[in-house]
């Protein structure tokens, strides 16, 4: 039987939206479940980028983003990783906006009800990212998200990693694309807002199973009263 590719998700984006920011899973354990993915760090301290089995953190700091490799004992409140295996690979040889490239990627999907892993390595004429700023638990994510530093850079080489989520799982994660970027020189990265690709290699990977892990020892999570409608709206606003 073919190998079952599992998307490992720790906690839900909805819980994060409700203000549950305490990290409770180590990077070491997270990386056992996949080599590509996204997430955030304890106290929503910036954006987590998992590329080729290594974890990086992009934080806003003044005029420049700051990118560091994350130690294995750091903890995450929310993350999604997958052992990425390219199923569709194509070369993007001419300039496209993010929306145009996303349409091209989706033209290779079999229907819209499966998760997919995305990896785009290339040269970008423009890359626009943001980072969630560190916050204490119980401040609503949508409020913190109004104060996110944003950065744009021109002519940069790097890799976009992330997950495409079917509409029916909106709330567990964000429906559609959730993409993070890391430059080849490890100096620029974050949550992707928009971009213009110049040329690059696009990989789309299958997901056969969702492995949804919960923070079973986090009292904040266990007893949180979640307003599901508000949560879904907040995800749309903030992501
Ligand atoms: Zn993100």
CSV table of C-alpha atoms and ligand atoms in Angstrom, one decimal:
chain,number,residue,atom,x,y,z
A,1,UNK,CA,0.0,0.0,0.0
A,2,UNK,CA,1.2,3.5,-0.8
A,3,UNK,CA,2.5,5.5,2.1
A,4,UNK,CA,-0.2,7.6,3.8
A,5,UNK,CA,0.9,11.3,4.0
A,6,UNK,CA,-0.3,12.9,7.2
A,7,UNK,CA,-0.7,16.6,7.7
A,8,UNK,CA,0.2,17.1,11.4
A,9,UNK,CA,-1.6,20.0,12.9
A,10,UNK,CA,-1.0,21.1,16.5
A,11,UNK,CA,-4.0,22.9,18.0
A,12,UNK,CA,-6.3,24.8,15.7
A,13,UNK,CA,-6.1,28.3,14.2
A,14,UNK,CA,-9.5,29.0,15.8
A,15,UNK,CA,-8.1,28.5,19.3
A,16,UNK,CA,-5.2,30.8,18.4
A,17,UNK,CA,-7.7,33.4,17.3
A,18,UNK,CA,-9.5,33.2,20.6
A,19,UNK,CA,-6.2,34.3,22.4
A,20,UNK,CA,-4.7,30.9,23.4
A,21,UNK,CA,-1.0,31.7,22.8
A,22,UNK,CA,0.8,29.5,25.3
A,23,UNK,CA,3.3,27.2,23.5
A,24,UNK,CA,2.9,23.6,24.6
A,25,UNK,CA,4.6,21.5,21.9
A,26,UNK,CA,8.3,21.5,21.4
A,27,UNK,CA,9.9,22.2,18.0
A,28,UNK,CA,11.7,18.9,18.4
A,29,UNK,CA,8.5,17.0,18.6
A,30,UNK,CA,6.9,19.0,15.8
A,31,UNK,CA,9.8,18.2,13.4
A,32,UNK,CA,9.2,14.5,13.9
A,33,UNK,CA,6.0,14.9,12.0
A,34,UNK,CA,7.1,16.8,9.0
A,35,UNK,CA,9.8,18.8,7.2
A,36,UNK,CA,7.7,21.6,5.7
A,37,UNK,CA,5.2,23.8,7.4
A,38,UNK,CA,4.0,27.0,9.1
A,39,UNK,CA,2.9,28.2,12.6
A,40,UNK,CA,3.8,30.6,15.3
A,41,UNK,CA,5.9,30.6,18.5
A,42,UNK,CA,5.0,30.8,22.1
A,43,UNK,CA,3.2,34.1,22.9
A,44,UNK,CA,2.6,34.4,19.1
A,45,UNK,CA,6.2,35.7,18.9
A,46,UNK,CA,6.4,36.0,15.1
A,47,UNK,CA,6.0,33.5,12.3
A,48,UNK,CA,7.3,29.9,12.2
A,49,UNK,CA,8.7,28.6,9.0
A,50,UNK,CA,9.6,25.0,8.6
A,51,UNK,CA,11.8,24.3,5.6
A,52,UNK,CA,13.7,21.2,4.7
A,53,UNK,CA,13.3,19.9,8.3
A,54,UNK,CA,14.6,23.1,10.0
A,55,UNK,CA,12.5,25.6,12.0
A,56,UNK,CA,13.0,29.3,11.6
A,57,UNK,CA,11.3,32.3,13.3
A,58,UNK,CA,10.7,35.6,11.5
A,59,UNK,CA,10.0,38.5,13.8
A,60,UNK,CA,9.4,42.2,13.1
A,61,UNK,CA,12.0,44.5,14.5
A,62,UNK,CA,12.2,48.1,13.2
A,63,UNK,CA,13.1,48.5,9.6
A,64,UNK,CA,14.1,44.9,9.0
A,65,UNK,CA,12.6,41.6,9.8
A,66,UNK,CA,14.7,39.4,12.0
A,67,UNK,CA,15.1,35.7,11.1
A,68,UNK,CA,16.6,33.2,13.5
A,69,UNK,CA,16.8,29.4,13.7
A,70,UNK,CA,14.5,28.1,16.4
A,71,UNK,CA,16.0,26.0,19.2
A,72,UNK,CA,14.5,22.5,19.5
A,73,UNK,CA,13.2,23.2,23.0
A,74,UNK,CA,11.2,26.2,21.9
A,75,UNK,CA,7.4,25.7,22.1
A,76,UNK,CA,4.6,26.4,19.7
A,77,UNK,CA,0.9,27.1,20.4
A,78,UNK,CA,-0.1,26.4,16.8
A,79,UNK,CA,1.7,24.8,13.8
A,80,UNK,CA,1.1,22.6,10.8
A,81,UNK,CA,3.8,20.4,9.2
A,82,UNK,CA,3.8,17.7,6.6
A,83,UNK,CA,6.4,15.3,5.2
A,84,UNK,CA,6.2,17.1,1.9
A,85,UNK,CA,6.3,14.9,-1.2
A,86,UNK,CA,6.0,16.7,-4.5
A,87,UNK,CA,3.3,15.2,-6.7
A,88,UNK,CA,2.9,18.0,-9.2
A,89,UNK,CA,6.0,19.9,-10.1
A,90,UNK,CA,6.1,22.7,-12.6
A,91,UNK,CA,8.4,25.5,-13.7
A,92,UNK,CA,7.0,29.0,-13.6
A,93,UNK,CA,9.1,30.6,-16.3
A,94,UNK,CA,7.5,34.1,-16.5
A,95,UNK,CA,6.4,36.8,-14.2
A,96,UNK,CA,3.1,36.2,-12.3
A,97,UNK,CA,1.3,37.8,-9.4
A,98,UNK,CA,0.5,35.6,-6.4
A,99,UNK,CA,-3.1,35.4,-7.5
A,100,UNK,CA,-2.2,34.3,-11.0
A,101,UNK,CA,0.2,31.7,-9.7
A,102,UNK,CA,-2.4,30.4,-7.2
A,103,UNK,CA,-4.8,29.9,-10.1
A,104,UNK,CA,-2.2,28.0,-12.0
A,105,UNK,CA,-1.5,25.8,-9.0
A,106,UNK,CA,-5.2,25.1,-8.4
A,107,UNK,CA,-5.6,24.0,-12.0
A,108,UNK,CA,-3.7,20.9,-11.1
A,109,UNK,CA,-5.9,20.0,-8.1
A,110,UNK,CA,-8.3,17.0,-8.2
A,111,UNK,CA,-11.3,18.7,-6.7
A,112,UNK,CA,-11.3,21.1,-3.7
A,113,UNK,CA,-11.7,18.8,-0.7
A,114,UNK,CA,-8.1,17.7,0.1
A,115,UNK,CA,-5.4,19.6,1.9
A,116,UNK,CA,-2.2,20.1,0.0
A,117,UNK,CA,1.4,21.0,0.8
A,118,UNK,CA,3.0,23.9,-1.2
A,119,UNK,CA,6.6,24.7,-1.9
A,120,UNK,CA,7.7,27.4,-4.3
A,121,UNK,CA,11.4,28.0,-4.7
A,122,UNK,CA,12.4,30.8,-6.9
A,123,UNK,CA,13.2,34.4,-7.6
A,124,UNK,CA,10.7,37.0,-6.6
A,125,UNK,CA,10.5,40.5,-8.1
A,126,UNK,CA,8.5,41.5,-5.0
A,127,UNK,CA,7.8,39.8,-1.7
A,128,UNK,CA,5.5,41.3,0.9
A,129,UNK,CA,5.2,39.7,4.4
A,130,UNK,CA,4.0,40.5,7.9
A,131,UNK,CA,4.7,39.1,11.3
A,132,UNK,CA,2.4,38.8,14.2
A,133,UNK,CA,3.9,40.7,17.2
A,134,UNK,CA,4.4,38.9,20.5
A,135,UNK,CA,1.4,39.2,22.8
A,136,UNK,CA,0.1,37.9,26.1
A,137,UNK,CA,-2.6,35.3,26.1
A,138,UNK,CA,-6.2,36.6,26.2
A,139,UNK,CA,-5.8,39.5,23.8
A,140,UNK,CA,-7.8,38.7,20.8
A,141,UNK,CA,-5.7,37.7,17.8
A,142,UNK,CA,-7.7,40.0,15.5
A,143,UNK,CA,-6.8,43.0,17.7
A,144,UNK,CA,-3.1,42.1,17.9
A,145,UNK,CA,-3.2,41.5,14.1
A,146,UNK,CA,-4.1,45.2,13.5
A,147,UNK,CA,-0.6,46.1,14.7
A,148,UNK,CA,1.4,43.7,12.6
A,149,UNK,CA,4.6,45.0,11.1
A,150,UNK,CA,4.8,44.5,7.3
A,151,UNK,CA,7.8,44.3,5.1
A,152,UNK,CA,8.3,44.4,1.4
A,153,UNK,CA,11.5,43.6,-0.5
A,154,UNK,CA,12.4,43.5,-4.2
A,155,UNK,CA,14.4,41.0,-6.1
A,156,UNK,CA,14.9,38.3,-3.6
A,157,UNK,CA,15.5,34.5,-3.9
A,158,UNK,CA,13.9,32.2,-1.4
A,159,UNK,CA,11.2,29.6,-0.7
A,160,UNK,CA,7.5,29.8,0.0
A,161,UNK,CA,6.2,27.0,2.2
A,162,UNK,CA,2.7,26.3,3.3
A,163,UNK,CA,-0.6,24.5,3.3
A,164,UNK,CA,-3.7,24.8,1.2
A,165,UNK,CA,-6.8,24.0,3.2
A,166,UNK,CA,-10.3,23.0,1.9
A,167,UNK,CA,-13.2,25.3,2.7
A,168,UNK,CA,-14.8,22.7,5.0
A,169,UNK,CA,-11.8,22.9,7.4
A,170,UNK,CA,-11.9,26.7,7.8
A,171,UNK,CA,-11.6,27.2,11.6
A,172,UNK,CA,-9.2,24.3,12.0
A,173,UNK,CA,-6.9,26.3,9.8
A,174,UNK,CA,-7.5,29.1,7.3
A,175,UNK,CA,-9.4,28.0,4.1
A,176,UNK,CA,-7.2,28.4,1.0
A,177,UNK,CA,-3.5,29.3,1.2
A,178,UNK,CA,-1.5,29.8,4.3
A,179,UNK,CA,2.0,30.5,3.1
A,180,UNK,CA,5.3,31.7,4.8
A,181,UNK,CA,8.4,32.8,3.1
A,182,UNK,CA,12.1,32.5,3.9
A,183,UNK,CA,14.9,34.0,1.8
A,184,UNK,CA,17.9,31.9,0.7
A,185,UNK,CA,20.2,34.0,2.8
A,186,UNK,CA,18.0,33.5,5.8
A,187,UNK,CA,17.6,37.3,6.4
A,188,UNK,CA,14.1,37.9,5.3
A,189,UNK,CA,10.8,36.1,5.9
A,190,UNK,CA,7.3,36.0,7.3
A,191,UNK,CA,3.7,35.4,6.6
A,192,UNK,CA,3.1,35.9,2.9
A,193,UNK,CA,0.7,38.8,2.0
A,194,UNK,CA,1.4,39.0,-1.7
A,195,UNK,CA,4.3,38.6,-4.2
A,196,UNK,CA,5.4,38.7,-7.8
A,197,UNK,CA,7.3,35.7,-8.9
A,198,UNK,CA,9.9,36.1,-11.6
A,199,UNK,CA,10.7,32.4,-12.1
A,200,UNK,CA,10.7,29.4,-9.9
A,201,UNK,CA,9.9,25.7,-9.3
A,202,UNK,CA,6.5,25.0,-7.8
A,203,UNK,CA,5.8,21.8,-6.0
A,204,UNK,CA,2.3,20.6,-4.8
A,205,UNK,CA,2.2,17.7,-2.5
A,206,UNK,CA,-0.7,15.4,-1.5
A,207,UNK,CA,-2.2,15.0,2.0
A,208,UNK,CA,-4.1,11.8,2.7
A,209,UNK,CA,-4.8,12.2,6.4
A,210,UNK,CA,-5.2,15.0,8.9
A,211,UNK,CA,-3.5,14.3,12.2
A,212,UNK,CA,-5.1,16.8,14.5
A,213,UNK,CA,-3.3,17.1,17.8
A,214,UNK,CA,-4.8,19.0,20.8
A,215,UNK,CA,-3.0,20.7,23.7
A,216,UNK,CA,-4.6,18.3,26.2
A,217,UNK,CA,-2.7,19.7,29.2
A,218,UNK,CA,-3.3,23.4,28.6
A,219,UNK,CA,-6.0,24.5,31.0
A,220,UNK,CA,-6.6,27.7,29.0
A,221,UNK,CA,-7.5,25.5,26.0
A,222,UNK,CA,-9.5,23.0,27.9
A,223,UNK,CA,-11.9,25.5,29.5
A,224,UNK,CA,-11.9,28.2,26.9
A,225,UNK,CA,-15.4,29.3,25.8
A,226,UNK,CA,-15.0,29.6,22.1
A,227,UNK,CA,-17.4,31.6,19.9
A,228,UNK,CA,-17.2,29.7,16.7
A,229,UNK,CA,-18.8,32.3,14.4
A,230,UNK,CA,-16.6,35.1,15.7
A,231,UNK,CA,-13.6,32.8,15.5
A,232,UNK,CA,-14.2,32.1,11.8
A,233,UNK,CA,-14.7,35.8,11.1
A,234,UNK,CA,-11.5,36.6,12.9
A,235,UNK,CA,-9.5,34.1,10.8
A,236,UNK,CA,-10.8,35.8,7.7
A,237,UNK,CA,-9.8,39.2,9.0
A,238,UNK,CA,-6.5,38.3,10.4
A,239,UNK,CA,-5.2,35.7,7.9
B,1,LIG,ZN1,1.0,32.7,8.9
